[in-house]
Amino acid sequence: MIGLAHYLIFASLLFGIGMFGVLSKRNAIAVLMSVELMLNAVNINFVAIEKFVTPGTGLGHTIALFVIVVAAAEVAVGLALIISIYRHKKSVNLNDFNLLKW
Amino acid sequence: MSLNDIVFIALAGITLLAALGVVLSRNIIHSALFLVLTFLGVAGIYFQLNAGFVGLVQIMVYAGAISVLIIFAIMLVMDVEPDQTNLFNQSTPTIMAGGYVSVLLAAGLAGAIWFTKWPLSAVQVGDQGVEKLAGMLLGPYVVSFEVAAILLLVAVFGAILLAKGVEDK
């Protein structure tokens, strides 16, 4: 019988995959995509807890919707930053982004 | 094993495999397409959790808008061989440390979740539609709702300004 714990474990596995992508990829856009995976994992937690712990309140759905809004804003600004850096550096390799390092 | 369980296992399997595809593909276009599949799988999980509206928003915003944005950005910045656009970091210790931290985190979280006694609710309700959501967004959370609107406006201006760049005098 599938219960709350299965959904939460599935979400934590998805979060782990996203975290591995963030920590180990070279391409800045790939890192941004992995961050999206992590945000999706968090959203699954909110919606699952809404169903199993506080059903009928709409609280989990509301917070999930806010997370989606913030994620959309984040990905738009993040991709604009990557395009802006690419124009100067001609690269999207994170190892080349060391302007602030001394 | 009910039909619900089989659907969950199928959706979760597809989603996790697609997420692994996002991280492990060497071609970043393939990664982006696997990302769309992941988003659709997560939307299926939302439908299964009686959150139809959140699932539809997920399909429209994530699988529709965000993936198109990511693919456009990839097209603008791709300048090398497609098979080498999405490699891992050069240093093996970095990958090892990343994998170690991620596996540790996922395993720790999964163990903690499994052994926690969750305060499960006795009542079960079906899909409430958007009624409850509208009551929340325009009731107790109306300030957050307006702030989210302003955040989106600022993000649009910021993205246009950053992508346009500063012209040299």
PDB file of N, CA, C and O in Angstrom, chain A residues 1-2 7-9 14-17 19-20 24-27 29-30 33 36-37 40 43 47 52-53 55-57 59 61-62 66 71 73 79-80 84 86-87 95, chain B residues 5 8 19 23 28 31 38-39 42 46 48 51 58 62 73 77 79 85-90 99 102 105 118 121 123 125 132-133 136 141 144 159 162-165:
ATOM      1  N   MET A   1       0.847  -1.201   0.000  1.00  0.00           N
ATOM      2  CA  MET A   1       0.000   0.000   0.000  1.00  0.00           C
ATOM      3  C   MET A   1       0.883   1.253   0.000  1.00  0.00           C
ATOM      4  O   MET A   1       1.729   1.415   0.855  1.00  0.00           O
ATOM      5  N   ILE A   2       0.661   2.104  -0.999  1.00  0.00           N
ATOM      6  CA  ILE A   2       1.476   3.306  -1.120  1.00  0.00           C
ATOM      7  C   ILE A   2       0.950   4.367  -0.154  1.00  0.00           C
ATOM      8  O   ILE A   2      -0.234   4.697  -0.175  1.00  0.00           O
ATOM      9  N   TYR A   7       5.816   8.617  -1.050  1.00  0.00           N
ATOM     10  CA  TYR A   7       5.926   9.859  -1.813  1.00  0.00           C
ATOM     11  C   TYR A   7       7.122  10.680  -1.333  1.00  0.00           C
ATOM     12  O   TYR A   7       7.873  11.237  -2.139  1.00  0.00           O
ATOM     13  N   LEU A   8       7.304  10.743  -0.005  1.00  0.00           N
ATOM     14  CA  LEU A   8       8.396  11.568   0.521  1.00  0.00           C
ATOM     15  C   LEU A   8       9.750  10.966   0.162  1.00  0.00           C
ATOM     16  O   LEU A   8      10.698  11.696  -0.146  1.00  0.00           O
ATOM     17  N   ILE A   9       9.839   9.617   0.178  1.00  0.00           N
ATOM     18  CA  ILE A   9      11.119   8.984  -0.187  1.00  0.00           C
ATOM     19  C   ILE A   9      11.410   9.206  -1.668  1.00  0.00           C
ATOM     20  O   ILE A   9      12.540   9.515  -2.057  1.00  0.00           O
ATOM     21  N   LEU A  14      14.607  12.176  -5.787  1.00  0.00           N
ATOM     22  CA  LEU A  14      14.678  13.175  -6.853  1.00  0.00           C
ATOM     23  C   LEU A  14      15.571  14.346  -6.428  1.00  0.00           C
ATOM     24  O   LEU A  14      16.384  14.848  -7.211  1.00  0.00           O
ATOM     25  N   PHE A  15      15.453  14.747  -5.142  1.00  0.00           N
ATOM     26  CA  PHE A  15      16.284  15.831  -4.619  1.00  0.00           C
ATOM     27  C   PHE A  15      17.758  15.439  -4.661  1.00  0.00           C
ATOM     28  O   PHE A  15      18.618  16.246  -5.040  1.00  0.00           O
ATOM     29  N   GLY A  16      18.053  14.163  -4.315  1.00  0.00           N
ATOM     30  CA  GLY A  16      19.437  13.716  -4.343  1.00  0.00           C
ATOM     31  C   GLY A  16      20.016  13.737  -5.755  1.00  0.00           C
ATOM     32  O   GLY A  16      21.156  14.161  -5.958  1.00  0.00           O
ATOM     33  N   ILE A  17      19.207  13.310  -6.751  1.00  0.00           N
ATOM     34  CA  ILE A  17      19.686  13.338  -8.140  1.00  0.00           C
ATOM     35  C   ILE A  17      19.972  14.775  -8.563  1.00  0.00           C
ATOM     36  O   ILE A  17      21.020  15.067  -9.165  1.00  0.00           O
ATOM     37  N   MET A  19      20.724  17.277  -6.633  1.00  0.00           N
ATOM     38  CA  MET A  19      21.886  17.795  -5.915  1.00  0.00           C
ATOM     39  C   MET A  19      23.178  17.287  -6.541  1.00  0.00           C
ATOM     40  O   MET A  19      24.157  18.028  -6.657  1.00  0.00           O
ATOM     41  N   PHE A  20      23.187  16.014  -6.979  1.00  0.00           N
ATOM     42  CA  PHE A  20      24.372  15.471  -7.646  1.00  0.00           C
ATOM     43  C   PHE A  20      24.665  16.269  -8.916  1.00  0.00           C
ATOM     44  O   PHE A  20      25.815  16.604  -9.205  1.00  0.00           O
ATOM     45  N   SER A  24      28.175  18.397  -9.620  1.00  0.00           N
ATOM     46  CA  SER A  24      29.184  17.732 -10.451  1.00  0.00           C
ATOM     47  C   SER A  24      29.168  18.150 -11.920  1.00  0.00           C
ATOM     48  O   SER A  24      30.039  17.711 -12.650  1.00  0.00           O
ATOM     49  N   LYS A  25      28.224  18.971 -12.369  1.00  0.00           N
ATOM     50  CA  LYS A  25      28.201  19.289 -13.798  1.00  0.00           C
ATOM     51  C   LYS A  25      29.091  20.497 -14.100  1.00  0.00           C
ATOM     52  O   LYS A  25      29.389  21.321 -13.237  1.00  0.00           O
ATOM     53  N   ARG A  26      29.489  20.573 -15.364  1.00  0.00           N
ATOM     54  CA  ARG A  26      30.399  21.627 -15.806  1.00  0.00           C
ATOM     55  C   ARG A  26      29.640  22.777 -16.446  1.00  0.00           C
ATOM     56  O   ARG A  26      30.069  23.918 -16.403  1.00  0.00           O
ATOM     57  N   ASN A  27      28.493  22.459 -17.069  1.00  0.00           N
ATOM     58  CA  ASN A  27      27.747  23.457 -17.836  1.00  0.00           C
ATOM     59  C   ASN A  27      26.787  24.202 -16.906  1.00  0.00           C
ATOM     60  O   ASN A  27      26.064  23.597 -16.131  1.00  0.00           O
ATOM     61  N   ILE A  29      24.046  25.823 -17.563  1.00  0.00           N
ATOM     62  CA  ILE A  29      22.628  25.560 -17.820  1.00  0.00           C
ATOM     63  C   ILE A  29      22.229  24.215 -17.225  1.00  0.00           C
ATOM     64  O   ILE A  29      21.122  24.055 -16.700  1.00  0.00           O
ATOM     65  N   ALA A  30      23.140  23.232 -17.249  1.00  0.00           N
ATOM     66  CA  ALA A  30      22.842  21.927 -16.639  1.00  0.00           C
ATOM     67  C   ALA A  30      22.640  22.081 -15.140  1.00  0.00           C
ATOM     68  O   ALA A  30      21.767  21.434 -14.546  1.00  0.00           O
ATOM     69  N   MET A  33      19.217  23.388 -14.595  1.00  0.00           N
ATOM     70  CA  MET A  33      18.199  22.343 -14.772  1.00  0.00           C
ATOM     71  C   MET A  33      18.147  21.446 -13.546  1.00  0.00           C
ATOM     72  O   MET A  33      17.066  21.018 -13.117  1.00  0.00           O
ATOM     73  N   GLU A  36      16.131  22.966 -10.893  1.00  0.00           N
ATOM     74  CA  GLU A  36      14.698  22.774 -11.143  1.00  0.00           C
ATOM     75  C   GLU A  36      14.235  21.413 -10.626  1.00  0.00           C
ATOM     76  O   GLU A  36      13.144  21.288 -10.069  1.00  0.00           O
ATOM     77  N   LEU A  37      15.074  20.379 -10.805  1.00  0.00           N
ATOM     78  CA  LEU A  37      14.721  19.055 -10.276  1.00  0.00           C
ATOM     79  C   LEU A  37      14.534  19.122  -8.764  1.00  0.00           C
ATOM     80  O   LEU A  37      13.587  18.545  -8.209  1.00  0.00           O
ATOM     81  N   ASN A  40      11.272  20.777  -7.848  1.00  0.00           N
ATOM     82  CA  ASN A  40      10.153  19.871  -8.092  1.00  0.00           C
ATOM     83  C   ASN A  40      10.018  18.869  -6.964  1.00  0.00           C
ATOM     84  O   ASN A  40       8.897  18.537  -6.547  1.00  0.00           O
ATOM     85  N   ASN A  43       8.286  20.449  -4.104  1.00  0.00           N
ATOM     86  CA  ASN A  43       6.859  20.626  -4.379  1.00  0.00           C
ATOM     87  C   ASN A  43       6.083  19.333  -4.154  1.00  0.00           C
ATOM     88  O   ASN A  43       4.952  19.370  -3.660  1.00  0.00           O
ATOM     89  N   VAL A  47       2.660  18.843  -1.760  1.00  0.00           N
ATOM     90  CA  VAL A  47       1.371  18.333  -2.234  1.00  0.00           C
ATOM     91  C   VAL A  47       1.030  17.019  -1.534  1.00  0.00           C
ATOM     92  O   VAL A  47      -0.131  16.774  -1.167  1.00  0.00           O
ATOM     93  N   PHE A  52      -2.161  13.864   2.767  1.00  0.00           N
ATOM     94  CA  PHE A  52      -2.203  12.847   3.815  1.00  0.00           C
ATOM     95  C   PHE A  52      -2.306  13.436   5.219  1.00  0.00           C
ATOM     96  O   PHE A  52      -2.768  12.755   6.126  1.00  0.00           O
ATOM     97  N   VAL A  53      -1.838  14.671   5.457  1.00  0.00           N
ATOM     98  CA  VAL A  53      -1.817  15.216   6.822  1.00  0.00           C
ATOM     99  C   VAL A  53      -2.876  16.293   7.023  1.00  0.00           C
ATOM    100  O   VAL A  53      -3.582  16.291   8.024  1.00  0.00           O
ATOM    101  N   PRO A  55      -5.723  17.275   4.831  1.00  0.00           N
ATOM    102  CA  PRO A  55      -6.553  17.235   3.623  1.00  0.00           C
ATOM    103  C   PRO A  55      -7.661  18.289   3.656  1.00  0.00           C
ATOM    104  O   PRO A  55      -8.209  18.604   4.715  1.00  0.00           O
ATOM    105  N   GLY A  56      -7.925  18.849   2.486  1.00  0.00           N
ATOM    106  CA  GLY A  56      -9.050  19.769   2.363  1.00  0.00           C
ATOM    107  C   GLY A  56      -8.775  21.191   2.774  1.00  0.00           C
ATOM    108  O   GLY A  56      -9.657  22.032   2.696  1.00  0.00           O
ATOM    109  N   THR A  57      -7.517  21.512   3.212  1.00  0.00           N
ATOM    110  CA  THR A  57      -7.245  22.892   3.602  1.00  0.00           C
ATOM    111  C   THR A  57      -6.733  23.724   2.444  1.00  0.00           C
ATOM    112  O   THR A  57      -6.859  24.943   2.454  1.00  0.00           O
ATOM    113  N   LEU A  59      -3.681  24.265   1.835  1.00  0.00           N
ATOM    114  CA  LEU A  59      -2.445  24.943   2.244  1.00  0.00           C
ATOM    115  C   LEU A  59      -1.249  24.468   1.417  1.00  0.00           C
ATOM    116  O   LEU A  59      -0.477  25.280   0.904  1.00  0.00           O
ATOM    117  N   HIS A  61      -1.192  23.062  -1.530  1.00  0.00           N
ATOM    118  CA  HIS A  61      -1.290  23.475  -2.928  1.00  0.00           C
ATOM    119  C   HIS A  61      -0.886  24.936  -3.081  1.00  0.00           C
ATOM    120  O   HIS A  61      -0.214  25.306  -4.049  1.00  0.00           O
ATOM    121  N   THR A  62      -1.301  25.781  -2.098  1.00  0.00           N
ATOM    122  CA  THR A  62      -0.958  27.204  -2.164  1.00  0.00           C
ATOM    123  C   THR A  62       0.559  27.387  -2.159  1.00  0.00           C
ATOM    124  O   THR A  62       1.105  28.132  -2.980  1.00  0.00           O
ATOM    125  N   PHE A  66       3.237  28.911  -4.989  1.00  0.00           N
ATOM    126  CA  PHE A  66       4.222  29.977  -4.767  1.00  0.00           C
ATOM    127  C   PHE A  66       5.623  29.512  -5.154  1.00  0.00           C
ATOM    128  O   PHE A  66       6.398  30.280  -5.735  1.00  0.00           O
ATOM    129  N   ALA A  71      10.228  29.750  -8.783  1.00  0.00           N
ATOM    130  CA  ALA A  71      11.126  29.000  -9.654  1.00  0.00           C
ATOM    131  C   ALA A  71      11.117  29.572 -11.071  1.00  0.00           C
ATOM    132  O   ALA A  71      12.165  29.650 -11.726  1.00  0.00           O
ATOM    133  N   ALA A  73      10.546  32.715 -11.894  1.00  0.00           N
ATOM    134  CA  ALA A  73      11.330  33.956 -11.859  1.00  0.00           C
ATOM    135  C   ALA A  73      12.821  33.638 -11.811  1.00  0.00           C
ATOM    136  O   ALA A  73      13.625  34.265 -12.514  1.00  0.00           O
ATOM    137  N   LEU A  79      18.907  32.289 -16.546  1.00  0.00           N
ATOM    138  CA  LEU A  79      19.293  32.119 -17.949  1.00  0.00           C
ATOM    139  C   LEU A  79      19.771  33.443 -18.541  1.00  0.00           C
ATOM    140  O   LEU A  79      20.724  33.459 -19.333  1.00  0.00           O
ATOM    141  N   ALA A  80      19.147  34.571 -18.125  1.00  0.00           N
ATOM    142  CA  ALA A  80      19.617  35.873 -18.613  1.00  0.00           C
ATOM    143  C   ALA A  80      21.035  36.140 -18.142  1.00  0.00           C
ATOM    144  O   ALA A  80      21.868  36.647 -18.901  1.00  0.00           O
ATOM    145  N   SER A  84      24.298  36.641 -20.468  1.00  0.00           N
ATOM    146  CA  SER A  84      25.111  37.844 -20.299  1.00  0.00           C
ATOM    147  C   SER A  84      26.576  37.488 -20.067  1.00  0.00           C
ATOM    148  O   SER A  84      27.478  38.121 -20.625  1.00  0.00           O
ATOM    149  N   TYR A  86      28.021  34.686 -21.032  1.00  0.00           N
ATOM    150  CA  TYR A  86      28.516  34.062 -22.261  1.00  0.00           C
ATOM    151  C   TYR A  86      28.994  35.122 -23.242  1.00  0.00           C
ATOM    152  O   TYR A  86      29.968  34.927 -23.968  1.00  0.00           O
ATOM    153  N   ARG A  87      28.311  36.298 -23.252  1.00  0.00           N
ATOM    154  CA  ARG A  87      28.687  37.344 -24.193  1.00  0.00           C
ATOM    155  C   ARG A  87      30.096  37.858 -23.902  1.00  0.00           C
ATOM    156  O   ARG A  87      30.838  38.217 -24.805  1.00  0.00           O
ATOM    157  N   ASN A  95      33.901  26.451 -14.685  1.00  0.00           N
ATOM    158  CA  ASN A  95      35.277  26.637 -14.248  1.00  0.00           C
ATOM    159  C   ASN A  95      35.873  27.937 -14.773  1.00  0.00           C
ATOM    160  O   ASN A  95      36.871  28.419 -14.250  1.00  0.00           O
TER     161      ASN A  95
ATOM    162  N   ASP B   5      -1.463   2.024  -6.641  1.00  0.00           N
ATOM    163  CA  ASP B   5      -0.070   1.721  -6.329  1.00  0.00           C
ATOM    164  C   ASP B   5       0.733   1.489  -7.601  1.00  0.00           C
ATOM    165  O   ASP B   5       1.866   1.963  -7.743  1.00  0.00           O
ATOM    166  N   PHE B   8       1.441   4.730  -9.271  1.00  0.00           N
ATOM    167  CA  PHE B   8       2.499   5.481  -8.577  1.00  0.00           C
ATOM    168  C   PHE B   8       3.867   4.913  -8.906  1.00  0.00           C
ATOM    169  O   PHE B   8       4.796   5.659  -9.201  1.00  0.00           O
ATOM    170  N   ALA B  19      15.082  11.803 -14.577  1.00  0.00           N
ATOM    171  CA  ALA B  19      15.953  12.711 -13.823  1.00  0.00           C
ATOM    172  C   ALA B  19      17.404  12.256 -13.922  1.00  0.00           C
ATOM    173  O   ALA B  19      18.316  13.077 -14.077  1.00  0.00           O
ATOM    174  N   VAL B  23      20.828  14.266 -15.627  1.00  0.00           N
ATOM    175  CA  VAL B  23      22.143  14.466 -15.027  1.00  0.00           C
ATOM    176  C   VAL B  23      23.231  13.739 -15.808  1.00  0.00           C
ATOM    177  O   VAL B  23      24.347  14.237 -15.924  1.00  0.00           O
ATOM    178  N   ILE B  28      23.482  18.247 -24.108  1.00  0.00           N
ATOM    179  CA  ILE B  28      22.607  19.034 -23.243  1.00  0.00           C
ATOM    180  C   ILE B  28      21.193  19.137 -23.813  1.00  0.00           C
ATOM    181  O   ILE B  28      20.237  19.315 -23.063  1.00  0.00           O
ATOM    182  N   SER B  31      19.506  16.296 -22.336  1.00  0.00           N
ATOM    183  CA  SER B  31      19.201  16.621 -20.940  1.00  0.00           C
ATOM    184  C   SER B  31      17.924  17.440 -20.844  1.00  0.00           C
ATOM    185  O   SER B  31      17.065  17.171 -19.997  1.00  0.00           O
ATOM    186  N   THR B  38      10.692  14.545 -17.056  1.00  0.00           N
ATOM    187  CA  THR B  38      10.631  14.587 -15.593  1.00  0.00           C
ATOM    188  C   THR B  38       9.476  15.460 -15.115  1.00  0.00           C
ATOM    189  O   THR B  38       8.726  15.079 -14.207  1.00  0.00           O
ATOM    190  N   PHE B  39       9.329  16.639 -15.744  1.00  0.00           N
ATOM    191  CA  PHE B  39       8.252  17.550 -15.348  1.00  0.00           C
ATOM    192  C   PHE B  39       6.892  16.904 -15.579  1.00  0.00           C
ATOM    193  O   PHE B  39       5.990  17.021 -14.736  1.00  0.00           O
ATOM    194  N   VAL B  42       6.268  14.358 -12.852  1.00  0.00           N
ATOM    195  CA  VAL B  42       5.898  15.004 -11.590  1.00  0.00           C
ATOM    196  C   VAL B  42       4.458  15.513 -11.664  1.00  0.00           C
ATOM    197  O   VAL B  42       3.699  15.411 -10.682  1.00  0.00           O
ATOM    198  N   TYR B  46       1.237  14.691  -9.248  1.00  0.00           N
ATOM    199  CA  TYR B  46       0.289  15.659  -8.678  1.00  0.00           C
ATOM    200  C   TYR B  46      -1.143  15.235  -8.957  1.00  0.00           C
ATOM    201  O   TYR B  46      -1.998  15.305  -8.063  1.00  0.00           O
ATOM    202  N   GLN B  48      -2.193  12.279  -9.346  1.00  0.00           N
ATOM    203  CA  GLN B  48      -2.477  11.135  -8.503  1.00  0.00           C
ATOM    204  C   GLN B  48      -2.717  11.545  -7.065  1.00  0.00           C
ATOM    205  O   GLN B  48      -3.432  10.872  -6.334  1.00  0.00           O
ATOM    206  N   ALA B  51      -4.319  16.710  -6.815  1.00  0.00           N
ATOM    207  CA  ALA B  51      -3.994  18.128  -6.958  1.00  0.00           C
ATOM    208  C   ALA B  51      -4.042  18.464  -8.450  1.00  0.00           C
ATOM    209  O   ALA B  51      -3.019  18.754  -9.065  1.00  0.00           O
ATOM    210  N   GLN B  58       1.781  22.875 -13.350  1.00  0.00           N
ATOM    211  CA  GLN B  58       3.099  22.262 -13.597  1.00  0.00           C
ATOM    212  C   GLN B  58       3.308  22.024 -15.090  1.00  0.00           C
ATOM    213  O   GLN B  58       4.371  22.343 -15.635  1.00  0.00           O
ATOM    214  N   TYR B  62       6.046  24.595 -16.188  1.00  0.00           N
ATOM    215  CA  TYR B  62       7.327  23.891 -16.280  1.00  0.00           C
ATOM    216  C   TYR B  62       7.518  23.255 -17.657  1.00  0.00           C
ATOM    217  O   TYR B  62       8.439  23.595 -18.389  1.00  0.00           O
ATOM    218  N   ALA B  73      17.825  29.166 -24.506  1.00  0.00           N
ATOM    219  CA  ALA B  73      19.108  29.587 -23.950  1.00  0.00           C
ATOM    220  C   ALA B  73      20.213  28.657 -24.407  1.00  0.00           C
ATOM    221  O   ALA B  73      21.321  29.102 -24.737  1.00  0.00           O
ATOM    222  N   VAL B  77      23.746  29.657 -26.592  1.00  0.00           N
ATOM    223  CA  VAL B  77      25.111  29.579 -26.058  1.00  0.00           C
ATOM    224  C   VAL B  77      25.866  28.329 -26.504  1.00  0.00           C
ATOM    225  O   VAL B  77      26.983  28.127 -26.061  1.00  0.00           O
ATOM    226  N   ASP B  79      28.233  26.256 -28.673  1.00  0.00           N
ATOM    227  CA  ASP B  79      29.213  26.552 -29.706  1.00  0.00           C
ATOM    228  C   ASP B  79      30.188  25.413 -29.943  1.00  0.00           C
ATOM    229  O   ASP B  79      31.056  25.523 -30.787  1.00  0.00           O
ATOM    230  N   THR B  85      28.607  18.911 -24.818  1.00  0.00           N
ATOM    231  CA  THR B  85      28.082  20.139 -24.227  1.00  0.00           C
ATOM    232  C   THR B  85      27.750  19.978 -22.758  1.00  0.00           C
ATOM    233  O   THR B  85      27.593  20.965 -22.062  1.00  0.00           O
ATOM    234  N   ASN B  86      27.618  18.754 -22.268  1.00  0.00           N
ATOM    235  CA  ASN B  86      27.112  18.593 -20.906  1.00  0.00           C
ATOM    236  C   ASN B  86      27.963  17.577 -20.153  1.00  0.00           C
ATOM    237  O   ASN B  86      27.479  16.571 -19.678  1.00  0.00           O
ATOM    238  N   LEU B  87      29.265  17.872 -20.052  1.00  0.00           N
ATOM    239  CA  LEU B  87      30.173  16.924 -19.409  1.00  0.00           C
ATOM    240  C   LEU B  87      30.206  17.157 -17.914  1.00  0.00           C
ATOM    241  O   LEU B  87      29.728  18.169 -17.415  1.00  0.00           O
ATOM    242  N   PHE B  88      30.806  16.182 -17.220  1.00  0.00           N
ATOM    243  CA  PHE B  88      31.013  16.351 -15.785  1.00  0.00           C
ATOM    244  C   PHE B  88      32.229  17.235 -15.551  1.00  0.00           C
ATOM    245  O   PHE B  88      33.003  17.527 -16.459  1.00  0.00           O
ATOM    246  N   ASN B  89      32.370  17.670 -14.316  1.00  0.00           N
ATOM    247  CA  ASN B  89      33.511  18.481 -13.935  1.00  0.00           C
ATOM    248  C   ASN B  89      34.815  17.722 -14.214  1.00  0.00           C
ATOM    249  O   ASN B  89      34.850  16.502 -14.143  1.00  0.00           O
ATOM    250  N   GLN B  90      35.891  18.473 -14.551  1.00  0.00           N
ATOM    251  CA  GLN B  90      37.144  17.798 -14.899  1.00  0.00           C
ATOM    252  C   GLN B  90      37.721  17.012 -13.730  1.00  0.00           C
ATOM    253  O   GLN B  90      38.269  15.936 -13.906  1.00  0.00           O
ATOM    254  N   GLY B  99      28.867  13.092  -5.460  1.00  0.00           N
ATOM    255  CA  GLY B  99      28.092  11.865  -5.364  1.00  0.00           C
ATOM    256  C   GLY B  99      27.945  11.403  -3.932  1.00  0.00           C
ATOM    257  O   GLY B  99      26.856  10.997  -3.501  1.00  0.00           O
ATOM    258  N   SER B 102      25.440  13.666  -2.116  1.00  0.00           N
ATOM    259  CA  SER B 102      24.067  13.457  -2.583  1.00  0.00           C
ATOM    260  C   SER B 102      23.503  12.143  -2.080  1.00  0.00           C
ATOM    261  O   SER B 102      22.365  12.082  -1.598  1.00  0.00           O
ATOM    262  N   LEU B 105      22.823  12.383   1.592  1.00  0.00           N
ATOM    263  CA  LEU B 105      21.632  13.196   1.877  1.00  0.00           C
ATOM    264  C   LEU B 105      20.357  12.422   1.568  1.00  0.00           C
ATOM    265  O   LEU B 105      19.443  12.355   2.406  1.00  0.00           O
ATOM    266  N   TRP B 118       4.219   9.626  11.156  1.00  0.00           N
ATOM    267  CA  TRP B 118       3.567  10.798  10.592  1.00  0.00           C
ATOM    268  C   TRP B 118       2.178  10.970  11.178  1.00  0.00           C
ATOM    269  O   TRP B 118       1.449   9.995  11.349  1.00  0.00           O
ATOM    270  N   SER B 121      -3.887  12.070   8.713  1.00  0.00           N
ATOM    271  CA  SER B 121      -5.270  12.471   8.933  1.00  0.00           C
ATOM    272  C   SER B 121      -6.196  11.295   8.639  1.00  0.00           C
ATOM    273  O   SER B 121      -5.954  10.509   7.725  1.00  0.00           O
ATOM    274  N   VAL B 123      -9.464  11.546   7.819  1.00  0.00           N
ATOM    275  CA  VAL B 123     -10.412  11.817   6.732  1.00  0.00           C
ATOM    276  C   VAL B 123      -9.681  11.829   5.403  1.00  0.00           C
ATOM    277  O   VAL B 123      -8.504  12.169   5.318  1.00  0.00           O
ATOM    278  N   VAL B 125     -10.270  13.298   1.495  1.00  0.00           N
ATOM    279  CA  VAL B 125     -11.117  14.100   0.615  1.00  0.00           C
ATOM    280  C   VAL B 125     -10.602  13.959  -0.808  1.00  0.00           C
ATOM    281  O   VAL B 125      -9.420  13.720  -1.025  1.00  0.00           O
ATOM    282  N   LYS B 132     -10.739  25.873  -2.831  1.00  0.00           N
ATOM    283  CA  LYS B 132      -9.940  26.090  -1.621  1.00  0.00           C
ATOM    284  C   LYS B 132      -8.727  26.968  -1.925  1.00  0.00           C
ATOM    285  O   LYS B 132      -8.344  27.832  -1.154  1.00  0.00           O
ATOM    286  N   LEU B 133      -8.128  26.700  -3.103  1.00  0.00           N
ATOM    287  CA  LEU B 133      -6.925  27.433  -3.481  1.00  0.00           C
ATOM    288  C   LEU B 133      -7.233  28.919  -3.630  1.00  0.00           C
ATOM    289  O   LEU B 133      -6.477  29.776  -3.150  1.00  0.00           O
ATOM    290  N   MET B 136      -7.629  30.509  -0.289  1.00  0.00           N
ATOM    291  CA  MET B 136      -6.335  30.744   0.363  1.00  0.00           C
ATOM    292  C   MET B 136      -5.614  31.930  -0.254  1.00  0.00           C
ATOM    293  O   MET B 136      -5.103  32.806   0.448  1.00  0.00           O
ATOM    294  N   TYR B 141      -3.523  34.589   2.339  1.00  0.00           N
ATOM    295  CA  TYR B 141      -2.223  34.742   1.673  1.00  0.00           C
ATOM    296  C   TYR B 141      -2.258  35.809   0.593  1.00  0.00           C
ATOM    297  O   TYR B 141      -1.483  35.753  -0.353  1.00  0.00           O
ATOM    298  N   SER B 144       1.122  37.698   0.145  1.00  0.00           N
ATOM    299  CA  SER B 144       2.107  36.888  -0.580  1.00  0.00           C
ATOM    300  C   SER B 144       1.775  36.824  -2.064  1.00  0.00           C
ATOM    301  O   SER B 144       2.665  36.857  -2.913  1.00  0.00           O
ATOM    302  N   ALA B 159      15.415  40.153 -16.287  1.00  0.00           N
ATOM    303  CA  ALA B 159      15.877  39.231 -17.330  1.00  0.00           C
ATOM    304  C   ALA B 159      16.107  39.973 -18.638  1.00  0.00           C
ATOM    305  O   ALA B 159      17.121  39.763 -19.314  1.00  0.00           O
ATOM    306  N   LEU B 162      19.311  42.129 -18.257  1.00  0.00           N
ATOM    307  CA  LEU B 162      20.547  41.349 -18.219  1.00  0.00           C
ATOM    308  C   LEU B 162      20.859  40.748 -19.581  1.00  0.00           C
ATOM    309  O   LEU B 162      22.008  40.770 -20.038  1.00  0.00           O
ATOM    310  N   ALA B 163      19.840  40.217 -20.258  1.00  0.00           N
ATOM    311  CA  ALA B 163      20.093  39.554 -21.534  1.00  0.00           C
ATOM    312  C   ALA B 163      20.416  40.564 -22.618  1.00  0.00           C
ATOM    313  O   ALA B 163      21.134  40.263 -23.563  1.00  0.00           O
ATOM    314  N   LYS B 164      19.879  41.786 -22.496  1.00  0.00           N
ATOM    315  CA  LYS B 164      20.148  42.816 -23.507  1.00  0.00           C
ATOM    316  C   LYS B 164      21.582  43.311 -23.379  1.00  0.00           C
ATOM    317  O   LYS B 164      22.253  43.554 -24.378  1.00  0.00           O
ATOM    318  N   GLY B 165      22.075  43.443 -22.164  1.00  0.00           N
ATOM    319  CA  GLY B 165      23.441  43.867 -21.950  1.00  0.00           C
ATOM    320  C   GLY B 165      23.609  45.364 -22.041  1.00  0.00           C
ATOM    321  O   GLY B 165      22.727  46.090 -22.504  1.00  0.00           O
TER     322      GLY B 165
END
